[in-house]
CSV table of C-alpha atoms in Angstrom, one decimal:
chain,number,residue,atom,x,y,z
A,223,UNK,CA,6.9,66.5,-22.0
A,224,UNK,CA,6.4,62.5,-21.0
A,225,UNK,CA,7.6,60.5,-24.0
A,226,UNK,CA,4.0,58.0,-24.9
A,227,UNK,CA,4.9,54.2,-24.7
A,228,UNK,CA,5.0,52.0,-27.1
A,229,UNK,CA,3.6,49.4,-28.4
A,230,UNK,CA,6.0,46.6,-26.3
A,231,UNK,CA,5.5,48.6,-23.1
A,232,UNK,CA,1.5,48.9,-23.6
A,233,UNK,CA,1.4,45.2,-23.7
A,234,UNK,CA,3.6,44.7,-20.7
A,235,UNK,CA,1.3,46.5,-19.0
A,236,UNK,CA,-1.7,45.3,-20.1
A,237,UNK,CA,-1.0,41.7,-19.4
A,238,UNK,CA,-0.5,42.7,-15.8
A,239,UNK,CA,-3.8,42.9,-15.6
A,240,UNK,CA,-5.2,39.0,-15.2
A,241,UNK,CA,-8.1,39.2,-17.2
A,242,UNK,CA,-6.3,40.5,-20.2
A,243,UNK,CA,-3.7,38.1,-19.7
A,244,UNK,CA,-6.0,35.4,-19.6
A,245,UNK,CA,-8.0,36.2,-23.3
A,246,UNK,CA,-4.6,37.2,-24.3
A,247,UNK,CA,-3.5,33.4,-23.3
A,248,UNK,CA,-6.7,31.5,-24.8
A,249,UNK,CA,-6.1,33.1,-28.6
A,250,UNK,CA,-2.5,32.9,-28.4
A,251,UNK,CA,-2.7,29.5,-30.5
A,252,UNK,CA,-4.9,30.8,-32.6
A,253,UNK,CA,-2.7,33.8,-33.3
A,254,UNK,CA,-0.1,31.5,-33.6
A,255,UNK,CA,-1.4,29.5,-36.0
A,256,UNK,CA,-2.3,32.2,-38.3
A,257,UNK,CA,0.9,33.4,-38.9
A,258,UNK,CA,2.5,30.3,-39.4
A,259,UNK,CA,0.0,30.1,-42.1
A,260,UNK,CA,0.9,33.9,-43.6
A,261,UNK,CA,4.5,32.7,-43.0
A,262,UNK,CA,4.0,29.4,-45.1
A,263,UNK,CA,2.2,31.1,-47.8
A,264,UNK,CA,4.5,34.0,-48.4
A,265,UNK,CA,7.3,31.1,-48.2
A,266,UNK,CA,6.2,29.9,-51.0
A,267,UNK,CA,5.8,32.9,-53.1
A,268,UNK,CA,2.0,32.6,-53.2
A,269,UNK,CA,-0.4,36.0,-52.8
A,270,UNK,CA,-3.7,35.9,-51.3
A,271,UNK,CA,-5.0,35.7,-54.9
A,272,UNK,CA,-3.0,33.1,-56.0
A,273,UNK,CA,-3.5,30.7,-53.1
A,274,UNK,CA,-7.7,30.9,-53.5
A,275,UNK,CA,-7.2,29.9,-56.7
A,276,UNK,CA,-5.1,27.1,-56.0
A,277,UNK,CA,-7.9,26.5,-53.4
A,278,UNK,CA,-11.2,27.2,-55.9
A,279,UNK,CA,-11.4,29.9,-53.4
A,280,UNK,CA,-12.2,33.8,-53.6
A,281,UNK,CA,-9.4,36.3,-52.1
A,282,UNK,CA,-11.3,37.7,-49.6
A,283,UNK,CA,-11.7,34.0,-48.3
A,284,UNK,CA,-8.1,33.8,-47.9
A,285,UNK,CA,-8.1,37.2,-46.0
A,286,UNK,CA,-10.5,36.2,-43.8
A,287,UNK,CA,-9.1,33.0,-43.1
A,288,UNK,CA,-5.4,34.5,-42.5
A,289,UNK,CA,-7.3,37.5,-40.6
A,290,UNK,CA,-6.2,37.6,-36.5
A,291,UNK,CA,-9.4,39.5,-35.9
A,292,UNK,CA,-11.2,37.3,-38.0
A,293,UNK,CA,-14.8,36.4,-35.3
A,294,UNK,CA,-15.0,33.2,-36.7
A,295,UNK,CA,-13.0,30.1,-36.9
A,296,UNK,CA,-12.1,28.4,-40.3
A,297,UNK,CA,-12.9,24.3,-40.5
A,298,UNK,CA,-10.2,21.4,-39.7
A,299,UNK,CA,-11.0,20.8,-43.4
A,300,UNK,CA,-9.9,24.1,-44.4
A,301,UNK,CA,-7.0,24.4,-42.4
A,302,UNK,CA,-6.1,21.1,-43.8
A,303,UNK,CA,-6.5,21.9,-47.7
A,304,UNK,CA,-5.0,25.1,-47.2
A,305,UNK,CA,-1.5,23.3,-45.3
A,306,UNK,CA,-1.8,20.5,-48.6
A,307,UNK,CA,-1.7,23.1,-51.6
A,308,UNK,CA,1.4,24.5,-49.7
A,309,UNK,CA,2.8,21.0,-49.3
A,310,UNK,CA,2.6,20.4,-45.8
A,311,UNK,CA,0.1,18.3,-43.7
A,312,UNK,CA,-1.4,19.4,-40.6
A,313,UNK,CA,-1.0,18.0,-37.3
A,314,UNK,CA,-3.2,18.6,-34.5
A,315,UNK,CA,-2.6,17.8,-30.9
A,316,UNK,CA,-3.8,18.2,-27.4
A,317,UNK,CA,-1.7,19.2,-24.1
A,318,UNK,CA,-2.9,20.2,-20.2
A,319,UNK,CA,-4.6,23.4,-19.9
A,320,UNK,CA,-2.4,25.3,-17.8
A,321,UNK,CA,-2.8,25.8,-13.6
A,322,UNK,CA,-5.5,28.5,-13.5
């Protein structure tokens, strides 16, 4: 019986295939970003519920917003308030697109 692959060796493969890799390459910051954000969050001992409140904010807000499947993309604004009530600012920059 062939053992199935996992998860690490299904995305090895599939980023073989270019135009996987390439989507897989234009939400990486995204993805990035968003768990930084988790990360921060759960650094600070906060729950979903407690950091809408901090935020006048519902939970389901804060689960969308921390979602990586989320279809649409929070605010600078809110991605700025959310880094302040966790005591951090945000910093945003820009760098070359890579060779394509």
């Amino acid at each position: 019986m062939t053992e199935r692959p996992n998860l690490k060796e299904m995305r090895v493969k599939a980023l073989k295939n270019p135009e996987v890799k390439a989507e897989y390459d234009a939400l990486a910051s995204a993805f990035e970003m968003k768990r930084q954000m988790i990360a921060l969050r759960k650094a600070a001992g906060l729950t979903q519920e407690e950091m809408a409140e901090r935020l006048g904010t519902k939970r389901s807000n804060i689960s969308r917003l921390e979602s990586l499947s989320a279809s649409n993309s929070p605010s600078l604004a809110t991605i700025e308030n959310y880094a302040r009530v966790l005591g951090y600012s945000l910093r945003v920059g820009f760098e070359p697109a890579a060779a394509r």
